[in-house]
PDB file of C-alpha atoms in Angstrom:
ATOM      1  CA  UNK A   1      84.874 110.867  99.381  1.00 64.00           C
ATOM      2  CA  UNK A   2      87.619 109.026  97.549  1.00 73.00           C
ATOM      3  CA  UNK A   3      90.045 111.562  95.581  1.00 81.00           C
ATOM      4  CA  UNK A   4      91.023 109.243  92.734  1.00 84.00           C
ATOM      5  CA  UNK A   5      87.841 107.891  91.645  1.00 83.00           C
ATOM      6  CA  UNK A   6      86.688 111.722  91.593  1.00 85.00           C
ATOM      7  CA  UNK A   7      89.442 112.681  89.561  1.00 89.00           C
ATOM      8  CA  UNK A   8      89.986 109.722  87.449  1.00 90.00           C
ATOM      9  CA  UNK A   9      86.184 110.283  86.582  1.00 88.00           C
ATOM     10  CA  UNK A  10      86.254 113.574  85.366  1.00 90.00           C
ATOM     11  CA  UNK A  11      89.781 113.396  83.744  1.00 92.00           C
ATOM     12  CA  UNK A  12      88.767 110.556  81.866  1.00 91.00           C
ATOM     13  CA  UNK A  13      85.648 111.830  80.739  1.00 91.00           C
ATOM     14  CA  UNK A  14      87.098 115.397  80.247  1.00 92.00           C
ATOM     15  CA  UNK A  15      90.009 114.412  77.932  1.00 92.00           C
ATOM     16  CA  UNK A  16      87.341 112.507  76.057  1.00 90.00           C
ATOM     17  CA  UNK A  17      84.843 115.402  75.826  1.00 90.00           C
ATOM     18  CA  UNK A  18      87.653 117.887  74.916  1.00 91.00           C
ATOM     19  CA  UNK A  19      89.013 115.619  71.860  1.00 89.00           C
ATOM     20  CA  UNK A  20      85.787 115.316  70.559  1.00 87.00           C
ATOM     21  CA  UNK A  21      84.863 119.366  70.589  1.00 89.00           C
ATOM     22  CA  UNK A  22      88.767 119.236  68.978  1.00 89.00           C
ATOM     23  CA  UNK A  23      87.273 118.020  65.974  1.00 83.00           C
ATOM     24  CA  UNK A  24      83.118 118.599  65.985  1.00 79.00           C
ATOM     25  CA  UNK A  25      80.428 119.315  68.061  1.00 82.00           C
ATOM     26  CA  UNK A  26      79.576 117.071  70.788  1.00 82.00           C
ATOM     27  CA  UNK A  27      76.099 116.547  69.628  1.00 84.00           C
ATOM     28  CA  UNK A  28      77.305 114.316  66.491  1.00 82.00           C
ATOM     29  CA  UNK A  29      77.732 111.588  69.340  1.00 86.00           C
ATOM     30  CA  UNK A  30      74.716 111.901  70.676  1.00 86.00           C
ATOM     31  CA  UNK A  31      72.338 109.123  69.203  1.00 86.00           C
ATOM     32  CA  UNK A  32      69.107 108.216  71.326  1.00 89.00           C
ATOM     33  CA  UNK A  33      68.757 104.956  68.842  1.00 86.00           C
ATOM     34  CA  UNK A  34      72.494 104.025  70.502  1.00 88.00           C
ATOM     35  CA  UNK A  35      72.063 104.523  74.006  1.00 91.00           C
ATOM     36  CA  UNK A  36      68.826 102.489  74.036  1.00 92.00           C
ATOM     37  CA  UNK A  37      70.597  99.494  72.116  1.00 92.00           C
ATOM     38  CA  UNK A  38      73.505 100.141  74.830  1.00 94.00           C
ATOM     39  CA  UNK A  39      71.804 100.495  78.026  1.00 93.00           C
ATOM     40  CA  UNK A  40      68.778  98.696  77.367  1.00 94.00           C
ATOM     41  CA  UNK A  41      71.018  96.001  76.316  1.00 94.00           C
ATOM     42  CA  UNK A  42      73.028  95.822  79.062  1.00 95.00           C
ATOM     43  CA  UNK A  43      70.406  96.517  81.534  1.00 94.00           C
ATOM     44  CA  UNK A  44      68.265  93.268  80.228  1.00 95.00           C
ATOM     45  CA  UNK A  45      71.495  91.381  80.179  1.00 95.00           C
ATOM     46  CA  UNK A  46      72.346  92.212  83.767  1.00 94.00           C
ATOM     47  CA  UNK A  47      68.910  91.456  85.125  1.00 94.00           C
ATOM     48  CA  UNK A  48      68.877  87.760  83.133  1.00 95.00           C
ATOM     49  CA  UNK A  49      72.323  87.282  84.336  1.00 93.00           C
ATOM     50  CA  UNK A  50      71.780  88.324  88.231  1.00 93.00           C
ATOM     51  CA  UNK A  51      68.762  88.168  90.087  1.00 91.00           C
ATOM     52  CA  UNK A  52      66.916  91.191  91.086  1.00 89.00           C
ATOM     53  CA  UNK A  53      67.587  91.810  94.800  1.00 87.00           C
ATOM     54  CA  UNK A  54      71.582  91.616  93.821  1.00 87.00           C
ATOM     55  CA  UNK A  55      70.976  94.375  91.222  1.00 87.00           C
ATOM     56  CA  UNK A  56      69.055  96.488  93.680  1.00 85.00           C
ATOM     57  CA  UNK A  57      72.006  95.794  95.792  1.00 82.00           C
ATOM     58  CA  UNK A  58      74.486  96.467  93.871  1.00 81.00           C
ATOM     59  CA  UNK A  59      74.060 100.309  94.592  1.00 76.00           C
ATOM     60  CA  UNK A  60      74.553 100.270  98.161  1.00 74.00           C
ATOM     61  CA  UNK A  61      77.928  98.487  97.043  1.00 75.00           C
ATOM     62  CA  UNK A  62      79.293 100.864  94.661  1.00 78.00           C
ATOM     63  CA  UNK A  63      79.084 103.984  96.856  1.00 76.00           C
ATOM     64  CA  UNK A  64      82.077 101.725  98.644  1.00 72.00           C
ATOM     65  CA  UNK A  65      83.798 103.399  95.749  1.00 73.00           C
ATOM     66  CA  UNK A  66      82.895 106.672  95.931  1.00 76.00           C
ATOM     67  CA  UNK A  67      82.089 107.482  99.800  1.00 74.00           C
ATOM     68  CA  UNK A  68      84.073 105.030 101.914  1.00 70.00           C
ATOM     69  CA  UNK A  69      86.872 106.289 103.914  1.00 73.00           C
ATOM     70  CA  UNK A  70      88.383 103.505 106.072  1.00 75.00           C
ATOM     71  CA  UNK A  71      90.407 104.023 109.345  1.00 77.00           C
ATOM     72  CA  UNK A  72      93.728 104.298 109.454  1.00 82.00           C
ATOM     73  CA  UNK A  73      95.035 100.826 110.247  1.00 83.00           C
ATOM     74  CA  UNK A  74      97.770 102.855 112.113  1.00 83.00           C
ATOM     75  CA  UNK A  75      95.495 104.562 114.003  1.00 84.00           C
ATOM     76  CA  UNK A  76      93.629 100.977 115.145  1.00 86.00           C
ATOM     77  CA  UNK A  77      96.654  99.657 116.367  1.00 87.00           C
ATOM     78  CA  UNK A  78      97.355 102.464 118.356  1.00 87.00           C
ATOM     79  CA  UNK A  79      93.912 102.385 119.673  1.00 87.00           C
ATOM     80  CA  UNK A  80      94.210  98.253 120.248  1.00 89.00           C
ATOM     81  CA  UNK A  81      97.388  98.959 122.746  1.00 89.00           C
ATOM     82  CA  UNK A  82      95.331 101.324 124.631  1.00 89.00           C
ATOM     83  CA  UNK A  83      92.586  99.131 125.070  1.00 90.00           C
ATOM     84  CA  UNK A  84      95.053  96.034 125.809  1.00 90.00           C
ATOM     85  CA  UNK A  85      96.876  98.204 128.543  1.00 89.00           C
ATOM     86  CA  UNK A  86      94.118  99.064 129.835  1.00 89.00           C
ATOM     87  CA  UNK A  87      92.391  95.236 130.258  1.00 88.00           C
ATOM     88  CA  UNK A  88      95.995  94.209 131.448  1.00 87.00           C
ATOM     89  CA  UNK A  89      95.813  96.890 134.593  1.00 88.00           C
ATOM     90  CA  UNK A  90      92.384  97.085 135.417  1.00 88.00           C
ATOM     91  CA  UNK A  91      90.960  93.960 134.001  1.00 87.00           C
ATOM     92  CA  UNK A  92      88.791  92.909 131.255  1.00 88.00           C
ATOM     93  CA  UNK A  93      85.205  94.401 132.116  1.00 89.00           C
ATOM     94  CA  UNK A  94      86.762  97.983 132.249  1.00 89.00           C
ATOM     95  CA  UNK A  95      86.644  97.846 128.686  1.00 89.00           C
ATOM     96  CA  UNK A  96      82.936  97.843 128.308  1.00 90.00           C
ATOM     97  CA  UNK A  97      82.012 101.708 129.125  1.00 89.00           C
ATOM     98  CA  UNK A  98      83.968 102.044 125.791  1.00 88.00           C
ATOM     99  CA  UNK A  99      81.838 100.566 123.878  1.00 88.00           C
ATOM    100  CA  UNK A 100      79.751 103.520 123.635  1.00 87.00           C
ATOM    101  CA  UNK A 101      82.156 105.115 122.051  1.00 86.00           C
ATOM    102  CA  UNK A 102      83.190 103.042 119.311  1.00 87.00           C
ATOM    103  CA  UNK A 103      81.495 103.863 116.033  1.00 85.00           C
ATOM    104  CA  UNK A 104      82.345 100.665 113.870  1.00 85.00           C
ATOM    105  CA  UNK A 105      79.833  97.846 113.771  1.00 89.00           C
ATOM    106  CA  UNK A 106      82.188  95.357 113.558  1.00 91.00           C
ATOM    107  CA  UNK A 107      84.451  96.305 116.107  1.00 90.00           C
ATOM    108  CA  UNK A 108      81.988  97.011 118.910  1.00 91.00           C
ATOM    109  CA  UNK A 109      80.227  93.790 118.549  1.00 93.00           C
ATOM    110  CA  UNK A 110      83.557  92.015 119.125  1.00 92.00           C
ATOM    111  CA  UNK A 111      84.242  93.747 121.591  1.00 91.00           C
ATOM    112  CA  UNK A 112      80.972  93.100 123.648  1.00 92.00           C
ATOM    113  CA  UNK A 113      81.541  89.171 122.635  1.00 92.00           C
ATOM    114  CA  UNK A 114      85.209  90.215 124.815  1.00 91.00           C
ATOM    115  CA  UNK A 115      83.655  92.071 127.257  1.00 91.00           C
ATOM    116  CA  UNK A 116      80.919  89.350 127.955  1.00 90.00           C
ATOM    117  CA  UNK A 117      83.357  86.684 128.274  1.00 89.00           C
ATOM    118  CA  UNK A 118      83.208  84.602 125.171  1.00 90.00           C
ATOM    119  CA  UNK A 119      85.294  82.491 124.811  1.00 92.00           C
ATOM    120  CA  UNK A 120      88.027  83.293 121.696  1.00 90.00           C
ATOM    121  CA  UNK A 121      87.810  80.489 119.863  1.00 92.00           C
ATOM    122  CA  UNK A 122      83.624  81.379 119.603  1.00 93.00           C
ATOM    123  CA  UNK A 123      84.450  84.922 119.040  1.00 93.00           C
ATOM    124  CA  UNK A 124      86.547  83.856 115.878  1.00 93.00           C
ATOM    125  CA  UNK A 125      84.296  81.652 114.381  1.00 94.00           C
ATOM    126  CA  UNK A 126      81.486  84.363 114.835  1.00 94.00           C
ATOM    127  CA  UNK A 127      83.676  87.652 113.467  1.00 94.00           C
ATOM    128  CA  UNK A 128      84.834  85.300 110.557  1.00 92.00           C
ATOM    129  CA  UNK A 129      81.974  84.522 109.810  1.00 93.00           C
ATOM    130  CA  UNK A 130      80.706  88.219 109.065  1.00 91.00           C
ATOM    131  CA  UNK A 131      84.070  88.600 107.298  1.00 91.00           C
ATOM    132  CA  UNK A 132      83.013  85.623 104.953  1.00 91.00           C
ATOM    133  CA  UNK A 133      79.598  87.136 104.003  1.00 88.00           C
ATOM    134  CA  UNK A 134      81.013  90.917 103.822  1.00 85.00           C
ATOM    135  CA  UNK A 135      83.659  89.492 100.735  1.00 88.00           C
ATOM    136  CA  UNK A 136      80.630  87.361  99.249  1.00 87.00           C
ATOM    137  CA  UNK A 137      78.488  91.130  99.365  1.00 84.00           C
ATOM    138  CA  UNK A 138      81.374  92.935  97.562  1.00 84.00           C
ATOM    139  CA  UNK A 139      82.402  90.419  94.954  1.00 89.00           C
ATOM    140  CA  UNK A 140      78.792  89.885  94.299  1.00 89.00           C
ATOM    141  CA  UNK A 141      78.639  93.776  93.513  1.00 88.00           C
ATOM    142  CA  UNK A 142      82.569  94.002  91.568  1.00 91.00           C
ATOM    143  CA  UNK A 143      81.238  90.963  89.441  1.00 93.00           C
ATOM    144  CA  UNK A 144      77.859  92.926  88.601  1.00 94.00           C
ATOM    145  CA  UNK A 145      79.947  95.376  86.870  1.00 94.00           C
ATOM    146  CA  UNK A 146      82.263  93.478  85.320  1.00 95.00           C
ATOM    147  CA  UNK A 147      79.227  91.541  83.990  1.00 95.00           C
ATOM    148  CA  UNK A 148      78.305  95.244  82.952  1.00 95.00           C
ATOM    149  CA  UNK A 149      81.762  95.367  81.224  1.00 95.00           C
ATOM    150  CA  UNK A 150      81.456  92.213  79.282  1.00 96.00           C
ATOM    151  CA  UNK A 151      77.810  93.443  77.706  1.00 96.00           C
ATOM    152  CA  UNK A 152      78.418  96.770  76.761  1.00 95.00           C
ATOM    153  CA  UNK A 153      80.756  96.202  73.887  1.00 95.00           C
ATOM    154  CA  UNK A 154      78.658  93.107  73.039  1.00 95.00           C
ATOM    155  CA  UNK A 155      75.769  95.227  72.551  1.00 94.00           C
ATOM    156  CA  UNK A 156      77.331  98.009  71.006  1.00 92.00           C
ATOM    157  CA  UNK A 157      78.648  95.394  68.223  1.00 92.00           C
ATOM    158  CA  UNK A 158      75.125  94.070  67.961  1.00 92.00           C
ATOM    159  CA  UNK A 159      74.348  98.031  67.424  1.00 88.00           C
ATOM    160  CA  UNK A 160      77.022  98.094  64.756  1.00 89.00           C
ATOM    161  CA  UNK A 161      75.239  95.170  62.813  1.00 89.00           C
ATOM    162  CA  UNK A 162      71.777  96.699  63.483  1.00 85.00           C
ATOM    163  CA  UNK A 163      73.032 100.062  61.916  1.00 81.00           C
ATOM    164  CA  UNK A 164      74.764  98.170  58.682  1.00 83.00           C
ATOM    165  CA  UNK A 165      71.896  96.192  57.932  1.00 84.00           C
ATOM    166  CA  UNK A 166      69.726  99.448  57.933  1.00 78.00           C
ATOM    167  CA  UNK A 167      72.532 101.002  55.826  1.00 79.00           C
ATOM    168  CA  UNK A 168      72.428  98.464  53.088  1.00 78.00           C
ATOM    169  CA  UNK A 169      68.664  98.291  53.518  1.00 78.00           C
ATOM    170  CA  UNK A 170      68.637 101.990  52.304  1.00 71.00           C
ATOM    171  CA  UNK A 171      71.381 102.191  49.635  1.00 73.00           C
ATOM    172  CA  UNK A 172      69.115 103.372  46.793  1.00 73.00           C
ATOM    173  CA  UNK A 173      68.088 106.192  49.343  1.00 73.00           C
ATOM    174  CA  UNK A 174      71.528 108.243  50.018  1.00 71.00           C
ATOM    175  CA  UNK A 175      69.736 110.357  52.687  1.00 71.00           C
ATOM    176  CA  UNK A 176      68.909 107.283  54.718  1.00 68.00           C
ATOM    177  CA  UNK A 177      72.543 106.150  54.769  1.00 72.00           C
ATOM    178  CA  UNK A 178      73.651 108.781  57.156  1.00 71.00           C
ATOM    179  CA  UNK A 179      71.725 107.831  59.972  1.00 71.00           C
ATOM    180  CA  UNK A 180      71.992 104.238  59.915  1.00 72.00           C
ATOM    181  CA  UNK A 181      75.948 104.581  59.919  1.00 78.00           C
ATOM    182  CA  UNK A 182      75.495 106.791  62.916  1.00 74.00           C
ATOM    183  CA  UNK A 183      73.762 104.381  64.662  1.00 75.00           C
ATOM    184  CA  UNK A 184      76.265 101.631  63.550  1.00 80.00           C
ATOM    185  CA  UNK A 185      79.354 103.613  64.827  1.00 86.00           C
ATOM    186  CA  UNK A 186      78.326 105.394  67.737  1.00 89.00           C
ATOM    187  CA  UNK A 187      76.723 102.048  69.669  1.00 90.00           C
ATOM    188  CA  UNK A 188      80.388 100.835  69.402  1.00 92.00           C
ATOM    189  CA  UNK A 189      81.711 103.903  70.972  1.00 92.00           C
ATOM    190  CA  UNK A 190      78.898 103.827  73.620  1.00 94.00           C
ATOM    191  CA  UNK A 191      79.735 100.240  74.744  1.00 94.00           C
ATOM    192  CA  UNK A 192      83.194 100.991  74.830  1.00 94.00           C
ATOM    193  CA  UNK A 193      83.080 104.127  76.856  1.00 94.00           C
ATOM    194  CA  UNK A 194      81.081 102.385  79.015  1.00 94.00           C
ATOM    195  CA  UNK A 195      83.015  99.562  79.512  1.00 95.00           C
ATOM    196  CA  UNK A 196      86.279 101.413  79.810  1.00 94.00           C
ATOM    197  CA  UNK A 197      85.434 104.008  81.883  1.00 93.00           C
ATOM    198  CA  UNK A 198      82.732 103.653  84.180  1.00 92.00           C
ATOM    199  CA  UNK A 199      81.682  99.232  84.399  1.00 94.00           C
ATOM    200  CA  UNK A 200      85.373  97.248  84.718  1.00 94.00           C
ATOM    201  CA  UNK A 201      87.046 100.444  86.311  1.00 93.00           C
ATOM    202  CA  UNK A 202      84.307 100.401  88.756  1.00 91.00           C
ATOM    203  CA  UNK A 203      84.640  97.241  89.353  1.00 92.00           C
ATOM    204  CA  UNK A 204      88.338  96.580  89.887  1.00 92.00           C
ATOM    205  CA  UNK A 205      87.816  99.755  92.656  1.00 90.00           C
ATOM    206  CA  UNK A 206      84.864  97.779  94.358  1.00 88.00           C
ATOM    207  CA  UNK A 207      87.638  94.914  94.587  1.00 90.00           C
ATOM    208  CA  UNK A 208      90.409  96.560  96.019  1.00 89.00           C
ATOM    209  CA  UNK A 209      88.445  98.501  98.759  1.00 87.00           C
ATOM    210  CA  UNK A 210      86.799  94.583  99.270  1.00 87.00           C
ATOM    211  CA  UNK A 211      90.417  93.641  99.722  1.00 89.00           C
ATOM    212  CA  UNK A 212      91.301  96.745 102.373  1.00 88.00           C
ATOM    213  CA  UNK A 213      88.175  96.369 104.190  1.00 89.00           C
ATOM    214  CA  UNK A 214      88.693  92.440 104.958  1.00 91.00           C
ATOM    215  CA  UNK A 215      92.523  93.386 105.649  1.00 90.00           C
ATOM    216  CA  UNK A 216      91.268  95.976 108.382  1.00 91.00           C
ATOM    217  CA  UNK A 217      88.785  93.597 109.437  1.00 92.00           C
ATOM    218  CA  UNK A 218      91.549  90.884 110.475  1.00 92.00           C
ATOM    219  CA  UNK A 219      93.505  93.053 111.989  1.00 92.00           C
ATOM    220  CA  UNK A 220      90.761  93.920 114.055  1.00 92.00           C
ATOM    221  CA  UNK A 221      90.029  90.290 115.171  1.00 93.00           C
ATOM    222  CA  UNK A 222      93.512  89.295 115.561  1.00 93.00           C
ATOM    223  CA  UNK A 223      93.851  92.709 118.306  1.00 92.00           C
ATOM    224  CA  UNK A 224      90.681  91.697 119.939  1.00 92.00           C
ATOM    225  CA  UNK A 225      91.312  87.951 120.444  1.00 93.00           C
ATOM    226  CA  UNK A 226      94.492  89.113 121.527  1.00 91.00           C
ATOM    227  CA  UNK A 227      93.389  91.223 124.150  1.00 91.00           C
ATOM    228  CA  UNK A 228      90.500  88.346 124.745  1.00 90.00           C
ATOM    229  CA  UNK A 229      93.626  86.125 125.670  1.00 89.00           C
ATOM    230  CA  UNK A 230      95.365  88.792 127.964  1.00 87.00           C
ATOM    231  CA  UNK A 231      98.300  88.933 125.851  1.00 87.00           C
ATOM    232  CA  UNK A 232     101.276  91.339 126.291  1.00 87.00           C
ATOM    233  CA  UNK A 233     100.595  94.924 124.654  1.00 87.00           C
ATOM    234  CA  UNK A 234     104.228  94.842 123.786  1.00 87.00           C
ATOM    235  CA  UNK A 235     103.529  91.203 121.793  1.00 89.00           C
ATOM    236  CA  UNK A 236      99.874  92.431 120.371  1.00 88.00           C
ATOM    237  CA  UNK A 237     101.672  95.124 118.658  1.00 87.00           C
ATOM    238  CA  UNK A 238     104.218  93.142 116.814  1.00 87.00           C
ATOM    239  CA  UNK A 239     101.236  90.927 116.094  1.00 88.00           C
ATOM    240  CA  UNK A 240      98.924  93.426 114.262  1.00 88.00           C
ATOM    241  CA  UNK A 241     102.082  95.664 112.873  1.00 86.00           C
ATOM    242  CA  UNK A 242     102.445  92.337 110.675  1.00 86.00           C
ATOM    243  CA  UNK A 243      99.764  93.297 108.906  1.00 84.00           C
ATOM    244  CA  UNK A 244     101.203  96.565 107.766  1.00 82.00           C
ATOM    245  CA  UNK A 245     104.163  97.379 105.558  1.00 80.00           C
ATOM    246  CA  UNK A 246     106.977  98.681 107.343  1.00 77.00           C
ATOM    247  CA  UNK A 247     106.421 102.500 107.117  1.00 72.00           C
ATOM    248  CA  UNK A 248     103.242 102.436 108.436  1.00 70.00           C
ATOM    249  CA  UNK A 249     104.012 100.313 111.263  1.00 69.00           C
ATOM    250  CA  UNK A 250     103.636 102.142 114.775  1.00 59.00           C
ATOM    251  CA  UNK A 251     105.738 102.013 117.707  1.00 57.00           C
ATOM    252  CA  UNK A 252     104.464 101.998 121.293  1.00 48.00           C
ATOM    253  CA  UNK A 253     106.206 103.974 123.584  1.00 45.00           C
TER     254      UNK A 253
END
């Protein structure tokens, strides 16, 4: 489970709750007429915009921001010089009992395309490949929500406007006016909540794990055509410390 989005859920939502009971009850924001204008809104809006099977999608995509732990990039290198040393001494084909034992997808099906003999320049254009469509999946799911971002305030404007127009509808009746100003303020606050905190935040978070995932997922093709090639340990470790900033690059003894 990823810490900050935990906590940066429940602070921002917290500090918001607690300012509000400051002041009034939290049930004066509560407004059934506003959160159908909002999130029917921006439901409909979503579902013109995208197709269906991307919306459906989109929510095996966001637990990415919730769930996903990725491995230590430290820890792959270190386990990419063990496999290299052990290709250079006993040859290439002792790798494959360890396949078994490797629990990412991508990883163990480049290193059966190794094992089996592929040639490097195939296994790139196949791994890449994945890469390519793995990016297309998250962006497609990051720009869902920003799309999610963009309507919410929309609609809670066109909640505003709703609200006014029922306002000055009912300015002879002074008990009606309440109400309709209710529903004209609190769509507003609904679309930008919603916006603010949960739709573009979520989406910049799908983006940057998008960005670490690919970045692990290089460094994991660049080890394995390395090792593919027969190169020096010594060499495939300055190669895939590259990739890391300098205090979390590892040192093989």
């Amino acid at each position: 489970m990823d810490l900050a989005t935990i906590i940066g859920v429940v602070l921002s939502f917290g500090l918001v709750v607690s300012a509000i009971m400051m002041g009034s009850s939290l049930f004066v924001f509560v407004s059934i007429p506003s959160a159908l204008i909002v999130l029917g809104g921006t439901l409909g809006a979503t579902l013109i915009h995208y197709p269906l099977s991307n919306i459906l999608g989109v929510l095996g995509v966001v637990k990415n921001a919730f769930f996903t732990k990725l491995a230590n990039p430290s820890d792959t290198i270190a386990q990419f010089l063990e496999y290299a040393g052990r290709a250079r001494k006993e040859g290439i084909l002792s790798l494959e009992p360890l396949l078994k034992e490797i629990d990412d997808d991508y990883l163990r099906k480049a290193m059966q395309l190794t094992v089996d003999g592929v040639e490097p320049q195939v296994i790139q254009e196949i791994m890449q490949t994945e890469v390519a469509y793995l990016q297309e999946r998250h962006e497609t799911g990051a720009d869902i929500f920003a799309a999610m971002g963009m309507y919410a305030p929309a609609l809670g404007m066109i909640g505003t406007v709703i609200g006014l127009v029922q306002m000055l509808q009912s300015m002879d009746d002074p008990a009606a006016i309440g109400p309709a100003m209710a529903v004209a303020l609190i769509t507003t606050f609904y679309g930008a909540v919603l916006a603010n905190l949960v739709f573009n935040p979520l989406s910049g978070k799908l983006k940057t794990r998008s960005k670490e995932e690919v970045l692990l997922r290089e460094l994991t093709l660049e080890g394995i055509l390395s090792i593919s090639r027969g190169e020096n340990p010594r060499i495939i470790e300055e190669k895939l410390n590259g990739f890391l900033p300098p205090k979390m690059r590892t040192k093989m003894e």
